PDB file of C-alpha atoms in Angstrom:
ATOM      1  CA  MET A 157      37.447  98.975  23.659  1.00 36.00           C
ATOM      2  CA  GLU A 158      38.836  95.685  23.048  1.00 39.00           C
ATOM      3  CA  ILE A 159      36.530  91.995  23.394  1.00 46.00           C
ATOM      4  CA  ALA A 160      38.219  88.827  24.828  1.00 47.00           C
ATOM      5  CA  ASP A 161      37.521  86.357  22.029  1.00 47.00           C
ATOM      6  CA  ARG A 162      38.426  82.869  22.212  1.00 39.00           C
ATOM      7  CA  ARG A 163      36.809  80.885  20.007  1.00 40.00           C
ATOM      8  CA  THR A 164      35.123  76.874  20.803  1.00 42.00           C
ATOM      9  CA  PRO A 165      36.714  73.786  19.858  1.00 37.00           C
ATOM     10  CA  THR A 166      36.671  72.864  15.993  1.00 36.00           C
ATOM     11  CA  GLY A 167      33.576  70.861  14.884  1.00 36.00           C
ATOM     12  CA  ASP A 168      30.047  71.266  13.837  1.00 37.00           C
ATOM     13  CA  ARG A 169      28.393  73.662  17.100  1.00 34.00           C
ATOM     14  CA  ARG A 170      25.700  74.434  14.630  1.00 35.00           C
ATOM     15  CA  ALA A 171      24.231  71.108  14.821  1.00 35.00           C
ATOM     16  CA  PRO A 172      24.760  69.351  17.871  1.00 35.00           C
ATOM     17  CA  ALA A 173      24.073  66.022  18.405  1.00 34.00           C
ATOM     18  CA  ASP A 174      22.561  64.967  21.459  1.00 37.00           C
ATOM     19  CA  GLU A 175      19.537  61.787  22.578  1.00 35.00           C
ATOM     20  CA  HIS A 176      16.979  63.981  21.527  1.00 34.00           C
ATOM     21  CA  GLY A 177      18.749  64.384  17.986  1.00 35.00           C
ATOM     22  CA  THR A 178      18.215  67.902  16.731  1.00 36.00           C
ATOM     23  CA  PRO A 179      14.886  69.704  15.718  1.00 38.00           C
ATOM     24  CA  ALA A 180      13.080  69.643  12.506  1.00 38.00           C
ATOM     25  CA  GLY A 181      13.124  72.992  10.844  1.00 42.00           C
ATOM     26  CA  ASP A 182      16.843  74.070  11.643  1.00 44.00           C
ATOM     27  CA  ARG A 183      17.461  77.489   9.789  1.00 46.00           C
ATOM     28  CA  ARG A 184      21.164  77.606  10.681  1.00 44.00           C
ATOM     29  CA  THR A 185      23.809  78.064   8.296  1.00 40.00           C
ATOM     30  CA  PRO A 186      25.848  75.323   7.180  1.00 38.00           C
ATOM     31  CA  ALA A 187      28.579  73.740   9.379  1.00 35.00           C
ATOM     32  CA  GLY A 188      32.375  74.566   9.217  1.00 35.00           C
ATOM     33  CA  GLU A 189      31.885  78.354   8.158  1.00 37.00           C
ATOM     34  CA  HIS A 190      33.647  79.878  11.520  1.00 38.00           C
ATOM     35  CA  ARG A 191      35.113  82.920  10.978  1.00 39.00           C
ATOM     36  CA  THR A 192      38.963  83.365  12.046  1.00 35.00           C
ATOM     37  CA  PRO A 193      39.542  87.155  13.848  1.00 40.00           C
ATOM     38  CA  ALA A 194      42.732  89.096  12.778  1.00 35.00           C
ATOM     39  CA  GLY A 195      43.681  88.796  16.444  1.00 34.00           C
ATOM     40  CA  ASP A 196      43.440  87.890  19.702  1.00 32.00           C
ATOM     41  CA  HIS A 197      40.984  90.265  20.173  1.00 47.00           C
ATOM     42  CA  LEU A 198      37.839  92.362  18.445  1.00 71.00           C
ATOM     43  CA  THR A 199      36.653  95.540  18.501  1.00 89.00           C
ATOM     44  CA  LEU A 200      32.928  96.286  18.643  1.00 92.00           C
ATOM     45  CA  ALA A 201      33.280  96.670  15.173  1.00 93.00           C
ATOM     46  CA  GLY A 202      34.709  93.854  14.472  1.00 93.00           C
ATOM     47  CA  LEU A 203      31.810  91.701  16.069  1.00 95.00           C
ATOM     48  CA  ALA A 204      29.678  93.603  14.558  1.00 96.00           C
ATOM     49  CA  SER A 205      30.644  92.963  10.883  1.00 96.00           C
ATOM     50  CA  ASP A 206      30.698  89.080  12.057  1.00 96.00           C
ATOM     51  CA  ALA A 207      27.475  88.916  13.180  1.00 98.00           C
ATOM     52  CA  TRP A 208      25.963  91.010  10.236  1.00 98.00           C
ATOM     53  CA  THR A 209      27.580  88.493   7.884  1.00 98.00           C
ATOM     54  CA  LEU A 210      24.809  85.696   9.057  1.00 98.00           C
ATOM     55  CA  THR A 211      22.682  87.809   7.227  1.00 98.00           C
ATOM     56  CA  ASP A 212      24.399  86.719   3.922  1.00 98.00           C
ATOM     57  CA  GLY A 213      22.362  84.611   1.696  1.00 97.00           C
ATOM     58  CA  THR A 214      19.403  84.731   3.756  1.00 98.00           C
ATOM     59  CA  PRO A 215      16.859  88.126   4.405  1.00 98.00           C
ATOM     60  CA  ARG A 216      17.465  87.765   7.908  1.00 98.00           C
ATOM     61  CA  ALA A 217      19.283  86.006  10.855  1.00 98.00           C
ATOM     62  CA  VAL A 218      19.244  85.595  14.530  1.00 98.00           C
ATOM     63  CA  LEU A 219      22.176  86.201  16.495  1.00 98.00           C
ATOM     64  CA  GLY A 220      22.097  84.820  20.162  1.00 98.00           C
ATOM     65  CA  LEU A 221      23.958  85.785  23.347  1.00 98.00           C
ATOM     66  CA  ALA A 222      23.495  83.384  26.026  1.00 98.00           C
ATOM     67  CA  GLY A 223      25.776  83.675  29.944  1.00 98.00           C
ATOM     68  CA  PRO A 224      25.312  83.794  33.108  1.00 98.00           C
ATOM     69  CA  PRO A 225      23.837  86.519  34.780  1.00 98.00           C
ATOM     70  CA  GLY A 226      25.574  90.083  35.300  1.00 97.00           C
ATOM     71  CA  ALA A 227      27.988  89.035  32.487  1.00 97.00           C
ATOM     72  CA  GLY A 228      26.884  91.416  30.171  1.00 95.00           C
ATOM     73  CA  LYS A 229      24.499  90.340  27.572  1.00 97.00           C
ATOM     74  CA  SER A 230      22.723  93.126  26.717  1.00 96.00           C
ATOM     75  CA  THR A 231      25.713  95.673  27.388  1.00 94.00           C
ATOM     76  CA  LEU A 232      26.529  94.167  24.549  1.00 96.00           C
ATOM     77  CA  ALA A 233      23.476  93.071  22.002  1.00 98.00           C
ATOM     78  CA  ARG A 234      21.808  96.623  22.586  1.00 97.00           C
ATOM     79  CA  ALA A 235      26.103  97.672  21.742  1.00 96.00           C
ATOM     80  CA  LEU A 236      25.794  95.790  18.508  1.00 97.00           C
ATOM     81  CA  VAL A 237      22.615  97.005  17.285  1.00 98.00           C
ATOM     82  CA  ALA A 238      23.036 100.470  18.337  1.00 97.00           C
ATOM     83  CA  HIS A 239      26.495  99.970  15.833  1.00 97.00           C
ATOM     84  CA  LEU A 240      24.427  98.365  12.656  1.00 98.00           C
ATOM     85  CA  GLY A 241      21.898 101.062  12.820  1.00 98.00           C
ATOM     86  CA  GLU A 242      18.637 100.644  11.110  1.00 96.00           C
ATOM     87  CA  GLY A 243      19.567  97.524   9.870  1.00 98.00           C
ATOM     88  CA  ALA A 244      19.312  94.855  13.312  1.00 98.00           C
ATOM     89  CA  ALA A 245      16.756  95.076  16.058  1.00 98.00           C
ATOM     90  CA  TYR A 246      16.956  93.693  19.848  1.00 98.00           C
ATOM     91  CA  LEU A 247      14.983  90.756  21.333  1.00 99.00           C
ATOM     92  CA  PRO A 248      15.624  90.176  25.091  1.00 98.00           C
ATOM     93  CA  LEU A 249      14.771  87.315  26.588  1.00 98.00           C
ATOM     94  CA  ASP A 250      14.035  89.198  29.248  1.00 98.00           C
ATOM     95  CA  GLY A 251      10.259  90.085  27.898  1.00 98.00           C
ATOM     96  CA  PHE A 252       9.479  86.479  28.708  1.00 98.00           C
ATOM     97  CA  HIS A 253       9.671  86.532  32.037  1.00 98.00           C
ATOM     98  CA  LEU A 254       6.068  85.051  33.667  1.00 98.00           C
ATOM     99  CA  SER A 255       4.527  87.680  35.675  1.00 98.00           C
ATOM    100  CA  ASN A 256       4.165  88.014  39.414  1.00 98.00           C
ATOM    101  CA  ALA A 257       0.810  86.748  39.320  1.00 98.00           C
ATOM    102  CA  GLN A 258       1.903  83.606  37.396  1.00 98.00           C
ATOM    103  CA  LEU A 259       5.238  82.859  39.275  1.00 98.00           C
ATOM    104  CA  GLU A 260       2.704  82.913  42.238  1.00 98.00           C
ATOM    105  CA  ARG A 261       0.320  80.501  41.261  1.00 98.00           C
ATOM    106  CA  LEU A 262       3.332  78.449  39.981  1.00 98.00           C
ATOM    107  CA  GLY A 263       5.092  78.451  43.182  1.00 98.00           C
ATOM    108  CA  LEU A 264       8.083  80.674  41.549  1.00 98.00           C
ATOM    109  CA  THR A 265       8.394  83.855  43.435  1.00 97.00           C
ATOM    110  CA  ALA A 266      11.491  83.121  45.102  1.00 95.00           C
ATOM    111  CA  ARG A 267      13.020  81.779  41.853  1.00 97.00           C
ATOM    112  CA  LYS A 268      12.360  84.681  39.572  1.00 97.00           C
ATOM    113  CA  GLY A 269      14.658  84.418  36.770  1.00 97.00           C
ATOM    114  CA  SER A 270      15.075  80.891  36.971  1.00 98.00           C
ATOM    115  CA  GLU A 271      14.934  78.628  33.776  1.00 98.00           C
ATOM    116  CA  PRO A 272      11.056  77.610  34.595  1.00 98.00           C
ATOM    117  CA  SER A 273      10.221  80.767  35.376  1.00 98.00           C
ATOM    118  CA  PHE A 274      10.112  82.281  31.368  1.00 98.00           C
ATOM    119  CA  ASP A 275       7.766  81.637  28.892  1.00 98.00           C
ATOM    120  CA  VAL A 276      10.331  79.952  26.235  1.00 98.00           C
ATOM    121  CA  TRP A 277       7.327  78.298  24.357  1.00 98.00           C
ATOM    122  CA  GLY A 278       6.106  81.996  23.133  1.00 98.00           C
ATOM    123  CA  TYR A 279       9.823  83.057  22.313  1.00 98.00           C
ATOM    124  CA  VAL A 280      10.386  80.146  20.296  1.00 98.00           C
ATOM    125  CA  ASP A 281       6.846  81.277  18.722  1.00 98.00           C
ATOM    126  CA  LEU A 282       8.471  85.005  18.567  1.00 98.00           C
ATOM    127  CA  LEU A 283      11.793  83.816  16.548  1.00 98.00           C
ATOM    128  CA  ARG A 284      10.069  81.897  14.903  1.00 98.00           C
ATOM    129  CA  ARG A 285       7.591  84.944  13.482  1.00 98.00           C
ATOM    130  CA  VAL A 286      10.782  87.193  13.171  1.00 98.00           C
ATOM    131  CA  LEU A 287      12.685  84.890  10.415  1.00 98.00           C
ATOM    132  CA  ASP A 288       9.156  84.218   8.228  1.00 98.00           C
ATOM    133  CA  GLU A 289       7.063  87.529   8.941  1.00 98.00           C
ATOM    134  CA  THR A 290       9.501  90.061   7.350  1.00 98.00           C
ATOM    135  CA  GLY A 291       7.242  92.617   5.416  1.00 98.00           C
ATOM    136  CA  ARG A 292       5.643  94.057   8.922  1.00 98.00           C
ATOM    137  CA  ASP A 293       6.651  95.267  11.779  1.00 98.00           C
ATOM    138  CA  ILE A 294       6.938  92.022  14.677  1.00 98.00           C
ATOM    139  CA  TYR A 295       6.606  94.230  18.602  1.00 98.00           C
ATOM    140  CA  VAL A 296       8.992  92.520  21.314  1.00 98.00           C
ATOM    141  CA  PRO A 297       8.040  92.561  24.839  1.00 98.00           C
ATOM    142  CA  ASP A 298      10.980  93.529  27.386  1.00 98.00           C
ATOM    143  CA  TYR A 299      10.907  93.459  31.366  1.00 97.00           C
ATOM    144  CA  ASP A 300      10.668  97.107  33.244  1.00 96.00           C
ATOM    145  CA  ARG A 301      12.856  96.676  36.544  1.00 91.00           C
ATOM    146  CA  THR A 302      11.017 100.093  38.285  1.00 91.00           C
ATOM    147  CA  LEU A 303       7.239  97.756  37.346  1.00 94.00           C
ATOM    148  CA  ASP A 304       9.172  94.250  38.309  1.00 94.00           C
ATOM    149  CA  GLU A 305       6.558  92.996  35.428  1.00 98.00           C
ATOM    150  CA  PRO A 306       7.145  92.127  32.332  1.00 98.00           C
ATOM    151  CA  VAL A 307       6.107  94.673  29.183  1.00 98.00           C
ATOM    152  CA  ALA A 308       4.664  94.208  25.903  1.00 98.00           C
ATOM    153  CA  ALA A 309       5.772  96.003  22.381  1.00 98.00           C
ATOM    154  CA  ARG A 310       8.718  98.189  24.177  1.00 98.00           C
ATOM    155  CA  HIS A 311      10.477  97.081  21.132  1.00 98.00           C
ATOM    156  CA  VAL A 312       9.566  96.434  17.584  1.00 98.00           C
ATOM    157  CA  VAL A 313      11.435  94.286  14.630  1.00 98.00           C
ATOM    158  CA  PRO A 314      10.967  96.152  11.770  1.00 98.00           C
ATOM    159  CA  PRO A 315      10.828  95.037   8.017  1.00 98.00           C
ATOM    160  CA  ALA A 316      14.345  96.655   7.670  1.00 98.00           C
ATOM    161  CA  ALA A 317      15.870  95.061  10.312  1.00 98.00           C
ATOM    162  CA  ARG A 318      17.810  91.506   8.569  1.00 98.00           C
ATOM    163  CA  LEU A 319      19.533  90.812  12.315  1.00 98.00           C
ATOM    164  CA  ILE A 320      17.990  90.136  15.307  1.00 99.00           C
ATOM    165  CA  VAL A 321      20.217  90.004  18.132  1.00 99.00           C
ATOM    166  CA  THR A 322      18.660  87.980  21.022  1.00 99.00           C
ATOM    167  CA  GLU A 323      20.103  87.794  24.290  1.00 98.00           C
ATOM    168  CA  GLY A 324      19.428  85.599  27.627  1.00 98.00           C
ATOM    169  CA  ASN A 325      21.101  83.693  29.908  1.00 98.00           C
ATOM    170  CA  TYR A 326      19.431  80.186  28.644  1.00 98.00           C
ATOM    171  CA  LEU A 327      19.602  80.773  25.470  1.00 98.00           C
ATOM    172  CA  ALA A 328      22.010  77.482  24.783  1.00 98.00           C
ATOM    173  CA  CYS A 329      20.659  75.429  27.032  1.00 98.00           C
ATOM    174  CA  ASP A 330      20.256  71.775  25.940  1.00 98.00           C
ATOM    175  CA  LEU A 331      16.357  71.700  27.755  1.00 98.00           C
ATOM    176  CA  PRO A 332      13.037  71.355  26.546  1.00 98.00           C
ATOM    177  CA  GLY A 333      11.904  74.609  24.791  1.00 98.00           C
ATOM    178  CA  TRP A 334      15.175  75.821  24.924  1.00 98.00           C
ATOM    179  CA  ARG A 335      16.723  73.480  21.980  1.00 98.00           C
ATOM    180  CA  GLU A 336      13.693  74.835  19.847  1.00 98.00           C
ATOM    181  CA  ALA A 337      14.511  78.452  20.193  1.00 98.00           C
ATOM    182  CA  TYR A 338      18.490  77.223  19.537  1.00 98.00           C
ATOM    183  CA  VAL A 339      17.858  76.173  15.998  1.00 98.00           C
ATOM    184  CA  PHE A 340      16.535  79.592  15.196  1.00 98.00           C
ATOM    185  CA  MET A 341      19.860  81.310  15.926  1.00 98.00           C
ATOM    186  CA  GLY A 342      22.676  81.389  13.504  1.00 98.00           C
ATOM    187  CA  GLU A 343      24.779  81.579  15.731  1.00 98.00           C
ATOM    188  CA  CYS A 344      24.790  81.721  19.398  1.00 98.00           C
ATOM    189  CA  TRP A 345      27.976  83.253  21.346  1.00 98.00           C
ATOM    190  CA  TYR A 346      28.496  82.712  25.100  1.00 98.00           C
ATOM    191  CA  VAL A 347      29.136  85.673  26.715  1.00 98.00           C
ATOM    192  CA  GLU A 348      30.896  85.646  30.439  1.00 96.00           C
ATOM    193  CA  ALA A 349      32.802  87.625  32.997  1.00 95.00           C
ATOM    194  CA  PRO A 350      34.399  86.925  35.545  1.00 95.00           C
ATOM    195  CA  GLY A 351      32.751  85.848  38.685  1.00 96.00           C
ATOM    196  CA  ASP A 352      33.534  88.818  40.967  1.00 95.00           C
ATOM    197  CA  VAL A 353      32.809  91.341  38.468  1.00 95.00           C
ATOM    198  CA  ARG A 354      29.214  89.163  37.768  1.00 96.00           C
ATOM    199  CA  GLN A 355      28.706  89.574  42.155  1.00 97.00           C
ATOM    200  CA  VAL A 356      29.165  93.286  42.217  1.00 96.00           C
ATOM    201  CA  ARG A 357      26.217  94.014  39.307  1.00 96.00           C
ATOM    202  CA  LEU A 358      23.938  91.440  40.674  1.00 97.00           C
ATOM    203  CA  VAL A 359      23.965  92.840  44.109  1.00 97.00           C
ATOM    204  CA  GLU A 360      23.934  96.352  42.181  1.00 96.00           C
ATOM    205  CA  ARG A 361      20.889  95.540  40.390  1.00 93.00           C
ATOM    206  CA  GLN A 362      19.206  93.988  43.129  1.00 94.00           C
ATOM    207  CA  LEU A 363      20.038  97.486  45.591  1.00 95.00           C
ATOM    208  CA  ALA A 364      18.731  99.512  42.759  1.00 93.00           C
ATOM    209  CA  GLY A 365      15.261  97.283  42.413  1.00 91.00           C
ATOM    210  CA  GLY A 366      14.953  98.199  46.030  1.00 92.00           C
ATOM    211  CA  ARG A 367      16.754  95.795  48.498  1.00 94.00           C
ATOM    212  CA  SER A 368      18.525  96.119  51.294  1.00 96.00           C
ATOM    213  CA  GLU A 369      22.290  94.863  50.549  1.00 96.00           C
ATOM    214  CA  GLY A 370      21.360  91.864  53.115  1.00 96.00           C
ATOM    215  CA  GLU A 371      18.592  90.669  51.004  1.00 96.00           C
ATOM    216  CA  ALA A 372      20.348  91.435  47.482  1.00 96.00           C
ATOM    217  CA  ARG A 373      23.271  89.089  48.371  1.00 97.00           C
ATOM    218  CA  LYS A 374      20.882  86.662  49.669  1.00 96.00           C
ATOM    219  CA  TRP A 375      19.302  87.027  46.318  1.00 95.00           C
ATOM    220  CA  VAL A 376      22.162  87.026  44.206  1.00 97.00           C
ATOM    221  CA  GLU A 377      23.195  83.655  46.763  1.00 97.00           C
ATOM    222  CA  THR A 378      20.021  81.968  46.257  1.00 96.00           C
ATOM    223  CA  ASN A 379      18.809  82.554  43.074  1.00 96.00           C
ATOM    224  CA  ASP A 380      21.419  84.014  40.923  1.00 96.00           C
ATOM    225  CA  ASP A 381      24.044  81.706  41.634  1.00 98.00           C
ATOM    226  CA  PRO A 382      22.106  78.720  41.287  1.00 97.00           C
ATOM    227  CA  ASN A 383      21.102  79.909  37.558  1.00 98.00           C
ATOM    228  CA  GLY A 384      24.334  80.910  36.575  1.00 98.00           C
ATOM    229  CA  GLU A 385      25.577  77.292  37.151  1.00 98.00           C
ATOM    230  CA  LEU A 386      22.807  76.009  34.750  1.00 98.00           C
ATOM    231  CA  VAL A 387      23.576  78.648  32.452  1.00 98.00           C
ATOM    232  CA  VAL A 388      27.015  77.412  32.470  1.00 98.00           C
ATOM    233  CA  THR A 389      26.700  73.985  31.393  1.00 98.00           C
ATOM    234  CA  SER A 390      25.629  75.105  27.939  1.00 98.00           C
ATOM    235  CA  ARG A 391      28.916  77.221  27.480  1.00 98.00           C
ATOM    236  CA  GLY A 392      30.341  74.041  25.034  1.00 98.00           C
ATOM    237  CA  ARG A 393      27.297  74.581  22.669  1.00 98.00           C
ATOM    238  CA  CYS A 394      28.084  78.305  21.701  1.00 98.00           C
ATOM    239  CA  HIS A 395      30.202  79.507  18.520  1.00 98.00           C
ATOM    240  CA  ARG A 396      31.656  82.039  20.488  1.00 97.00           C
ATOM    241  CA  ILE A 397      33.653  82.532  24.421  1.00 96.00           C
ATOM    242  CA  LEU A 398      33.363  86.546  24.971  1.00 95.00           C
ATOM    243  CA  SER A 399      34.406  88.427  27.922  1.00 89.00           C
ATOM    244  CA  THR A 400      32.974  91.219  28.325  1.00 78.00           C
ATOM    245  CA  ILE A 401      35.654  93.133  30.485  1.00 81.00           C
ATOM    246  CA  GLY A 402      36.750  96.419  28.552  1.00 70.00           C
ATOM    247  CA  MET A 403      33.203  97.480  27.979  1.00 54.00           C
ATOM    248  CA  ASP A 404      31.950  98.919  30.590  1.00 43.00           C
ATOM    249  CA  MET A 405      31.867 102.298  28.321  1.00 36.00           C
ATOM    250  CA  PHE A 406      28.198 101.468  27.566  1.00 43.00           C
ATOM    251  CA  ASN A 407      26.872 101.890  31.260  1.00 39.00           C
ATOM    252  CA  SER A 408      24.285  99.145  31.048  1.00 39.00           C
ATOM    253  CA  GLN A 409      24.458  95.707  32.805  1.00 39.00           C
ATOM    254  CA  GLN A 410      23.111  92.813  32.098  1.00 41.00           C
TER     255      GLN A 410
END
C-alpha cells in the first residue's frame, strides 16, 4: 500500500492566524518541525512512525484527520491505531452526532452530519480530558449506523495510550468550537479522495443504511456534497495532505 503525501506550503500551520487570534491553551508542538518523507509516497508504517513522533516530549498527543465525507478518514485512523497497537487509541468525531430527537428539535433532521449537527463543545471537552487525565480509562462514544444514533462508551482510551487518533469532517474548520478543538491536536492531516470515488462510497453507505438508490443519491447531493464543500475550505489549515487511493485493502469506508 502506498499513500500519496503532498505537504502543505511552508510556514507555521500549527498556529494559523485569524481575526479571532489563536485560542489560549494551545498544546501543539512548536512551529517549524515539519518532517520530510523519504520519497513521494509513504506506507502505512511510515505514516504511523510520523504520527508517533508527535508524542516526543509529552505524555500524550492527539493526531487529527480532517477531510470531506467519503475520503477515507476512519479507514486511515483505524489502520494507524491497529498498526501502533496498545500505545494508540481511536476517538471518532461521529460519536458526537446529536441524537435524532435533538436534530428534530433543532430542525436539522435533513442535515444530519452537517457542521451544526454535532456536539462540538462536548468533543472539545473530551479532547481536553484525554490530554489531562492520563491515569485512568476514558470512554469514547461512537455512531452506530444500524441504530442511526450515537452510542456511549464504544471505545476506550486506556492509560497506556500515548497517541490519540481522532477523525472527522470539520476538525480543521475555522469556526467556533472547531477552532478550540484544533488547538488540542499536535497535527491535523487532511485526507482526500477523488470526487467520483467519494460519490461511490457515499452512495454505498446510504444504500447500506436502507435508502433506495434514488434516496441515497439525493442525500449525497443535498447533504454530503454541501458538507464537503465546507470542509474543503479548511484544507489549508492542515499540516499534511493525504490521498487514500490504494487503501481499499482495509475494507472500510469513511
